[in-house]
XYZ file of C-alpha atoms in Angstrom:
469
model
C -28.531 69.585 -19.536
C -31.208 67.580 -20.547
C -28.825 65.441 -22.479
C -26.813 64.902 -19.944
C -29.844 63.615 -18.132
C -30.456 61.097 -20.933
C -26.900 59.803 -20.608
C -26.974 59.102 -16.996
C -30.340 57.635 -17.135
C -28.385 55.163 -20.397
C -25.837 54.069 -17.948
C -28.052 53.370 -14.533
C -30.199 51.409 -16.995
C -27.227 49.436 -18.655
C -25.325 49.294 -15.152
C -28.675 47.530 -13.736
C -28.549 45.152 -16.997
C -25.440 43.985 -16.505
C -26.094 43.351 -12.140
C -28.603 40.926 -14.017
C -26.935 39.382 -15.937
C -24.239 38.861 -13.456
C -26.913 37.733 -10.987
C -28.666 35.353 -13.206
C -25.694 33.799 -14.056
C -24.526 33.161 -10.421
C -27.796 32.043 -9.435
C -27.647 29.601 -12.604
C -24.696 28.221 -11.081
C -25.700 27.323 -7.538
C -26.945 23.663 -7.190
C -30.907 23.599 -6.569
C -31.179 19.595 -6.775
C -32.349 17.171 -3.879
C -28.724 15.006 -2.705
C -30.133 12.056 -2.933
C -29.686 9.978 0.896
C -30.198 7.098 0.239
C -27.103 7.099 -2.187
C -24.967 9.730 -0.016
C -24.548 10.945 3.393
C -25.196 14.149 3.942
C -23.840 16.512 6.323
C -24.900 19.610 7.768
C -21.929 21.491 8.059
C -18.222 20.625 7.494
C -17.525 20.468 11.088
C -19.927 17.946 11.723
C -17.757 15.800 9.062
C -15.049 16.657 10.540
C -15.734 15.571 13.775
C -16.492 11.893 12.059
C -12.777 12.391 11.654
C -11.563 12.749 15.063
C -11.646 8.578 15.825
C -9.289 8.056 12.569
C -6.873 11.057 13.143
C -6.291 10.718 16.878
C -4.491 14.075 16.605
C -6.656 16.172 14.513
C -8.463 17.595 17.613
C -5.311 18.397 18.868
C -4.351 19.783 15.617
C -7.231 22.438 15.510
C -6.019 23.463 19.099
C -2.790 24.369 18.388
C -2.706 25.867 15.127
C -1.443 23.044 12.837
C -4.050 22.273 10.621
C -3.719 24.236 7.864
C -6.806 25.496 5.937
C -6.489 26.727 2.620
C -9.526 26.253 0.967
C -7.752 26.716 -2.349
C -10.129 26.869 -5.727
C -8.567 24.511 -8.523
C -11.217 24.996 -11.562
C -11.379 22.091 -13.957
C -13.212 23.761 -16.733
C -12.631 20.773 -19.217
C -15.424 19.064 -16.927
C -17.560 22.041 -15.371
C -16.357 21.362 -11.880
C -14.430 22.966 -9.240
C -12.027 21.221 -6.775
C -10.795 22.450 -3.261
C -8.256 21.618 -1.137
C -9.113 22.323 2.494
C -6.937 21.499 5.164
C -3.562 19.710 5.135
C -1.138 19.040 7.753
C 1.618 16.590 8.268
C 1.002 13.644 10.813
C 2.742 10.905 12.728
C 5.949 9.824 10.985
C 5.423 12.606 8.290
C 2.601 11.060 5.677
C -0.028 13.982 4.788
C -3.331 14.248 6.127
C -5.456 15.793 3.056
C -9.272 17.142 3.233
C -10.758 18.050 -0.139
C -13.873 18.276 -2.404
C -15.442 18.175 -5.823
C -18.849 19.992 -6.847
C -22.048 16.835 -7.256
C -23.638 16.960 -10.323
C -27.124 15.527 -10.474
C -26.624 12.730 -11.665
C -23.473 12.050 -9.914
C -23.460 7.991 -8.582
C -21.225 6.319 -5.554
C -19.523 4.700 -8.208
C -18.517 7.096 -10.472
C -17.195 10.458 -8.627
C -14.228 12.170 -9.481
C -10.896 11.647 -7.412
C -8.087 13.366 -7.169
C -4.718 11.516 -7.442
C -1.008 12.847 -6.172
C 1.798 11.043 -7.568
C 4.386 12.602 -5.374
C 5.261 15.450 -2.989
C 7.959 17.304 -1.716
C 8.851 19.684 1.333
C 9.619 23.097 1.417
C 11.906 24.704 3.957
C 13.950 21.507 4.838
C 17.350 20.198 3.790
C 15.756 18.293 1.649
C 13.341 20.311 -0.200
C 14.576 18.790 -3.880
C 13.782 15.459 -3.196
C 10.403 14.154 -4.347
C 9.296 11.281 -2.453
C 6.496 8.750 -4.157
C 3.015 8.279 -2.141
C 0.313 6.033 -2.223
C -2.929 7.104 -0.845
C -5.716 5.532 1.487
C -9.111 6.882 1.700
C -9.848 7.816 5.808
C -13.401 6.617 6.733
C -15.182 6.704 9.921
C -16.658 3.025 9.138
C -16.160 0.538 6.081
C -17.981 0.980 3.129
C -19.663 4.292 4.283
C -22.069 6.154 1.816
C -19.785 9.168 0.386
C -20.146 12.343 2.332
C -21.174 15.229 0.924
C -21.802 18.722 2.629
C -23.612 21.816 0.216
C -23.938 20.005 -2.964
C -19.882 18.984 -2.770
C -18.307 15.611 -2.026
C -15.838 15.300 0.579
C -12.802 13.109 1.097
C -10.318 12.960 3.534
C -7.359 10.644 2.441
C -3.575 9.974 4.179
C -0.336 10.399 1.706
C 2.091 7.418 2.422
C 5.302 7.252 1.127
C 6.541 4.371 -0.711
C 8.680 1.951 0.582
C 11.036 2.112 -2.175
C 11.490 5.903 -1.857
C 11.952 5.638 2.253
C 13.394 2.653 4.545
C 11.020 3.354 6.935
C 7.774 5.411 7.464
C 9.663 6.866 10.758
C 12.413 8.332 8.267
C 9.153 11.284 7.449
C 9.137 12.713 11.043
C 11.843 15.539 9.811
C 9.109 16.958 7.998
C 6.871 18.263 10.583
C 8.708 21.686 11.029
C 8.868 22.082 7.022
C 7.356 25.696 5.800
C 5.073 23.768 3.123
C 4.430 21.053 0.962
C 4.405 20.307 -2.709
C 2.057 18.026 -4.391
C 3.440 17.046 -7.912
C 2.135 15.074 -10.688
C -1.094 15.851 -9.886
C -4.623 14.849 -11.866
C -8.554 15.006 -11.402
C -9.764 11.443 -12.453
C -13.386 11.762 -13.269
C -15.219 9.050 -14.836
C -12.825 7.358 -17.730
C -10.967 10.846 -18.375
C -7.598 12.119 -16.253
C -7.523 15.738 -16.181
C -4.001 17.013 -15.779
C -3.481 20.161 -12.986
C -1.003 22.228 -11.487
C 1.125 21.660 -9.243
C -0.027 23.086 -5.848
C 1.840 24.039 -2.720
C 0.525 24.016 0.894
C 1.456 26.201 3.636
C 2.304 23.786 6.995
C 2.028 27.176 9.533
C 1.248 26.378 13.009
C 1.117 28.328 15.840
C 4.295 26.712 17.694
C 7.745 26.242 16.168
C 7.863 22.152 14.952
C 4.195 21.900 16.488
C 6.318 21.046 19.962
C 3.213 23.187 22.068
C 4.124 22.628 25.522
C 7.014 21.237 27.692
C 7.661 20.403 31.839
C 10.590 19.653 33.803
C 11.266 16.834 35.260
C 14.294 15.479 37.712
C 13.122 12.178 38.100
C 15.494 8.960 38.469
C 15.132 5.334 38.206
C 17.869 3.133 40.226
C 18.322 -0.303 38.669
C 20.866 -2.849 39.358
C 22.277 -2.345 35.768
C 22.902 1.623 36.628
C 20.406 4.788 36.849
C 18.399 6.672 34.215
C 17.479 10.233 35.076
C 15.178 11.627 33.095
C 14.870 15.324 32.459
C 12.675 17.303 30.561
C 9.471 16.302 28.948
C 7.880 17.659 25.412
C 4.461 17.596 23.974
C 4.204 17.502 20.406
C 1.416 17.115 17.569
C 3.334 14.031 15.950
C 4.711 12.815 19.531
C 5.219 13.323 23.162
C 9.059 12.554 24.277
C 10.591 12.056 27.621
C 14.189 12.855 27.323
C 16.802 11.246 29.329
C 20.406 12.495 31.064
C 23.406 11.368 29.218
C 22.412 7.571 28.176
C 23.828 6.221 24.943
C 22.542 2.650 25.335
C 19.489 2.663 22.974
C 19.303 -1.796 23.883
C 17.385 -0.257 26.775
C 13.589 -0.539 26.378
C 10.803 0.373 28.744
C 7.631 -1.038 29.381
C 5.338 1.882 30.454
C 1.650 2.446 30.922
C -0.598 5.493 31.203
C -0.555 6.591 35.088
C -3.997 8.283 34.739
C -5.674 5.782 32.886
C -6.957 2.321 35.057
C -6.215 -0.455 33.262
C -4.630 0.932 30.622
C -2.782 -1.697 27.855
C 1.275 -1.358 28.520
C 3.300 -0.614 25.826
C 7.372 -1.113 25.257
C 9.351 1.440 24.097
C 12.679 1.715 22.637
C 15.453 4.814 23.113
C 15.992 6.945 20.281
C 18.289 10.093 19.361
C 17.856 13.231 18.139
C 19.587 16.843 18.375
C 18.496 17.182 21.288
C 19.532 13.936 23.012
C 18.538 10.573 24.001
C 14.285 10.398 24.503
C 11.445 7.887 24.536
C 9.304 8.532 22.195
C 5.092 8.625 23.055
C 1.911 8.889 21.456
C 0.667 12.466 20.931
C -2.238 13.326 22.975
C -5.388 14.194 21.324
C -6.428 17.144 23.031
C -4.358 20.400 24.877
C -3.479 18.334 28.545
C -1.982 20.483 31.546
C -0.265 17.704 33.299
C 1.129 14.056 32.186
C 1.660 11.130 33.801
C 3.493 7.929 32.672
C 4.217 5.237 35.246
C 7.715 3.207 33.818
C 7.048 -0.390 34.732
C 9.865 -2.349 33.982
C 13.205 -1.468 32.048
C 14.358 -4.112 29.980
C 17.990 -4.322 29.756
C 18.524 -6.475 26.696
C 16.975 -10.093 24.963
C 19.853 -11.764 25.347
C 18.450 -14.634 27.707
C 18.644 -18.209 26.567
C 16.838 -21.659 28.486
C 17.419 -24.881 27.068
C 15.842 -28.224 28.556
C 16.041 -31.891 27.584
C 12.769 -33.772 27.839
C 13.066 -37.307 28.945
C 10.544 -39.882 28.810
C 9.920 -39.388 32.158
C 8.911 -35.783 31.480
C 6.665 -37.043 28.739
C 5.082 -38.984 30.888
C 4.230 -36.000 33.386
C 3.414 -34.325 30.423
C 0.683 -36.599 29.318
C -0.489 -37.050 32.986
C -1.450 -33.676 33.044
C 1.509 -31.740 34.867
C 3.527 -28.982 33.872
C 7.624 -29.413 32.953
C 9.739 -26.785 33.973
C 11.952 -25.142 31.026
C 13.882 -23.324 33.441
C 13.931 -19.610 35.188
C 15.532 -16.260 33.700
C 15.007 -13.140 34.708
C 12.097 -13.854 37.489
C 10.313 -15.210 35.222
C 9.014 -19.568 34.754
C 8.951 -20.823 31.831
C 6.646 -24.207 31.348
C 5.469 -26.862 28.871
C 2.598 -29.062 29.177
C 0.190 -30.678 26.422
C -2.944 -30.165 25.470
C -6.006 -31.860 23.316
C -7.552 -30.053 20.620
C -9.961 -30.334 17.798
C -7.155 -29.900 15.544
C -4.932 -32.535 17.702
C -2.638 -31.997 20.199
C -0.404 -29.292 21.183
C 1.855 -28.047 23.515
C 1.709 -25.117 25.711
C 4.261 -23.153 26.853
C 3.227 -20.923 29.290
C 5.135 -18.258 31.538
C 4.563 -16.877 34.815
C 5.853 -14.134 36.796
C 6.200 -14.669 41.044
C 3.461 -14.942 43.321
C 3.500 -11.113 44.187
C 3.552 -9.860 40.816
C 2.380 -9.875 37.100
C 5.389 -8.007 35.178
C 3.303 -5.738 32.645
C 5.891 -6.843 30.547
C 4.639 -10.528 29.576
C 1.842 -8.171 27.509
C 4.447 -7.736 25.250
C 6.523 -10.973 24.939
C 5.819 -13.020 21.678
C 7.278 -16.376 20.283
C 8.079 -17.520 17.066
C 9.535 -20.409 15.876
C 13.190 -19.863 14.743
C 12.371 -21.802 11.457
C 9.707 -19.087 10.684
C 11.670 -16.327 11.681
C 14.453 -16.984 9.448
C 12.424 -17.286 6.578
C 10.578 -13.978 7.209
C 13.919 -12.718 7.347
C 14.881 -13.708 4.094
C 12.149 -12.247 2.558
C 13.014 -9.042 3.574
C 15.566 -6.312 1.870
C 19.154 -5.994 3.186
C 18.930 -2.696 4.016
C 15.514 -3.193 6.109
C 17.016 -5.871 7.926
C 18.341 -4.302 11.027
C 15.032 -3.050 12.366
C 13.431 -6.077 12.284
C 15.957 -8.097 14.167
C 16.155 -5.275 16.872
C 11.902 -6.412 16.744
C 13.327 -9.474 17.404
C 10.306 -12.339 19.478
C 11.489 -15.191 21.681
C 12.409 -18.005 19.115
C 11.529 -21.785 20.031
C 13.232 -24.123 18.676
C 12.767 -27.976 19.516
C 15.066 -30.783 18.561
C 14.827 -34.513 18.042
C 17.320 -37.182 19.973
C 19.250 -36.537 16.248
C 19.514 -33.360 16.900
C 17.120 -32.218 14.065
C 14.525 -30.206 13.912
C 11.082 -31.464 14.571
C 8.553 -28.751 13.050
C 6.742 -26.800 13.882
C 3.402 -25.337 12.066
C 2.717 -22.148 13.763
C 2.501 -20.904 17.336
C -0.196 -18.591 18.807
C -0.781 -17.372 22.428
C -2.880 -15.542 24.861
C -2.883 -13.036 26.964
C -4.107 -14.183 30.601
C -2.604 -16.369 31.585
C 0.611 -15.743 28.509
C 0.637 -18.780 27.175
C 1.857 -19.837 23.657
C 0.185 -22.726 21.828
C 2.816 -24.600 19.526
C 1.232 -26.416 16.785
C 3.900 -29.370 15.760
C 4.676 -32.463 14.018
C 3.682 -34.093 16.743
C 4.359 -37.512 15.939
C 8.038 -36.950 15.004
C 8.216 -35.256 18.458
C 6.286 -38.067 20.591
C 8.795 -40.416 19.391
C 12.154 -38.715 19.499
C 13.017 -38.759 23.345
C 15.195 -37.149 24.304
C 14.198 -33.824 22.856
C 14.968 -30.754 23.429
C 13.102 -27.495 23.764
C 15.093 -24.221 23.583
C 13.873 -21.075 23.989
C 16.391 -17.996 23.042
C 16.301 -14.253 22.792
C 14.244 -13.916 26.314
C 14.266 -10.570 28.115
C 16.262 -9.329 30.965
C 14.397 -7.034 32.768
C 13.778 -5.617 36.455
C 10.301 -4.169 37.541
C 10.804 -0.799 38.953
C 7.179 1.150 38.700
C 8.183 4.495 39.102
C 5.706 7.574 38.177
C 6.782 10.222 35.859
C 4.131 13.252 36.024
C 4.284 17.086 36.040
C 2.550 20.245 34.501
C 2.491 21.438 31.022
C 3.578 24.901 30.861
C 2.792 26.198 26.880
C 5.379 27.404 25.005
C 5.404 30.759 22.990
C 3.236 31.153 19.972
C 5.298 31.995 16.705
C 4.657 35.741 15.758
């Protein structure tokens, strides 16, 4: 019995060693060095970072509300350097490039200059049709403001970068918006650069759960139709998503329509032009997310453009010229309720002309926000510049082209053109000389927009759709 004793009083006594032990060596590990500030900045708390965030990532408010950012906090030890690195959160953003958070542990004598990064060379999606294809990414650092101390938060260092795809591996970033119902994502070809050394690691994999199916949170009905002398567009349904908001419309196939819409809530709010797009589900405008849960919307449709077709074309005399000098304005001509004029003007750099356009009396179309010129000589060779297989989208991005002719018929050019907003006017800076001298010339202005002002409201109440079990 009393050797029994002895045993048990052996093992409490080697049991309480070994808590020691195991203590100590914890305890060893924890950082217990000052951060130095004036070198870092230093957060309280990881939310308080992450809130630095919120200006970057318009949606990662939103994000948090409805379940899509996904945490994982996943441990990667990188023993061949005595450090640790952790992925945090991931989630997949406009147009499908990957919003990653992440950290490293500081060392002491750690410097701005020298931390350790981690670099992905490519990813893939799980759960999609296309989860064998690897797509290339480059990847941008996300900072509150330029040239910001590094943050760190416990003795770690934070970053929060963005995972673009390359262009040779998409056409277009838009291509990427398919992958914001995929089931997870795959980092590949991934390595810990710290200092002069690249540390090869695993492969990791991401879950993308959120708490609605394809992050589409909330939806309203809408019966709400716009008569135009070109024909009707009813629009139906509305949907609220994490990557975008979409307005879908009743059996229209012409996607040459555009609309010019602004925010309905928001006073003075800067109008935007959208084009009409397809998907499964039909024909939709597509809108920026919102950045926090909303229960209503409202979108006021300004004007619907109809096509850029338009094309003025006027021959200046020397009797124009001579108005011109004097001080007055030339007509170009009239399309689509709107004026189009030239006049000259004195500058530090020389002269210029002006071409300026105006809507009627009554009313500013929101739509001159969004016209832009561009001489057709500098159009064409921005064209060429560009691949084949890109081309298409950029002439459906297609500006007003000027083009001005001598009494040869050839082209007098033209430098560059710039304009402003209030009043929309475009400054044209030209050979000048060749085009004082070549009367009659002619000014022609092509690809201008046919349009009709209609300022209808679109508004209802979100009603939230059901969480995934």
């Amino acid at each position: 019995m009393k050797k029994l004793n002895f045993y048990k009083i052996i093992g409490i006594f080697v049991s309480f060693s070994l808590f020691l032990i195991i203590f100590n060596q914890i305890k060893s590990g924890e950082p217990n060095f000052k951060v130095d500030e004036s070198l870092f900045e230093v957060y309280e708390s990881a939310n308080q970072w992450e809130d630095s965030m919120n200006e970057m990532i318009p949606q990662l408010q939103l994000a948090r509300e409805i379940g899509a950012l996904n945490s994982s906090d996943r441990l990667i030890p990188i023993l061949a350097n005595d450090r640790d690195l952790v992925i945090h959160d991931v989630m997949v953003i406009n147009f499908g490039a990957v919003y990653i958070t992440y950290s490293f542990s500081l060392k002491e004598n750690d410097q701005p200059s020298n931390l350790p990064t981690f670099h992905i060379g490519s990813l893939r999606f799980d759960g999609t049709s296309d989860a064998d294809q690897s797509f290339l990414v480059s990847q941008q650092e996300v900072s509150s403001q330029p040239e910001k101390q590094p943050a760190v938060i416990n003795h770690r260092i934070y970053r929060a970068e963005i995972l673009y795809p390359n262009s040779e591996e998409a056409d277009f970033i838009e291509e990427f918006a398919r992958f914001s119902d995929a089931d997870s994502v795959i980092f590949e070809n991934v390595y810990a650069q710290i200092e002069d050394e690249k540390i090869k690691l695993e492969n990791q994999e991401v879950a993308l759960e959120g708490d609605f199916s394809n992050n589409i949170y909330a939806k309203a009905d809408l019966n709400e139709t716009i008569h135009t002398d070109e024909g009707d567009f009813t629009f139906t349904h509305f949907e609220a998503g994490l990557n975008a908001n979409k307005l879908y419309l009743k059996d229209n196939d012409d996607l040459h329509t555009r609309f010019v819409m602004t925010n309905a809530t928001e006073e003075g709010f800067y109008p935007f032009e959208r084009v009409l797009l397809k998907d499964e589900k039909g024909t939709y405008v597509a809108l920026e997310p919102f950045r926090t849960l909303q229960e209503t919307f409202s979108y006021k449709v300004n004007e619907v453009v109809f096509n850029k077709d338009g094309l003025i074309s006027k021959k200046i005399t020397n009797e124009d010229w001579e108005a011109i000098q004097n001080g007055k304005k030339v007509s170009l001509g009239d399309y689509s309720g709107l004026t189009y004029t030239v006049h000259a003007q004195s500058s530090g750099d020389g002269n210029q002309l002006i071409i300026r356009i105006n809507g009627n009396k009554d009313h500013s179309p929101k739509l001159l926000n969004q016209i832009y010129m561009e001489s057709s000589q500098a159009y064409e060779e921005r064209l060429g510049s560009i691949p084949e297989e890109e081309r298409e989208f950029y002439e459906q991005q297609k500006p007003v082209l000027l083009e001005i002719k001598d009494k040869n018929k050839s082209d007098i050019l033209i430098y560059q053109t710039s304009s402003t907003e209030s009043p929309k006017e475009f400054r044209i800076d030209l050979d000048y000389e060749h085009f004082s001298s070549s009367f009659p010339a002619v000014i022609t202005l092509s690809y201008l927009p046919n349009f009709e002002t209609v300022d209808v409201v679109l508004k209802g109440s979100l009603q939230l759709n059901e969480k995934i079990d």
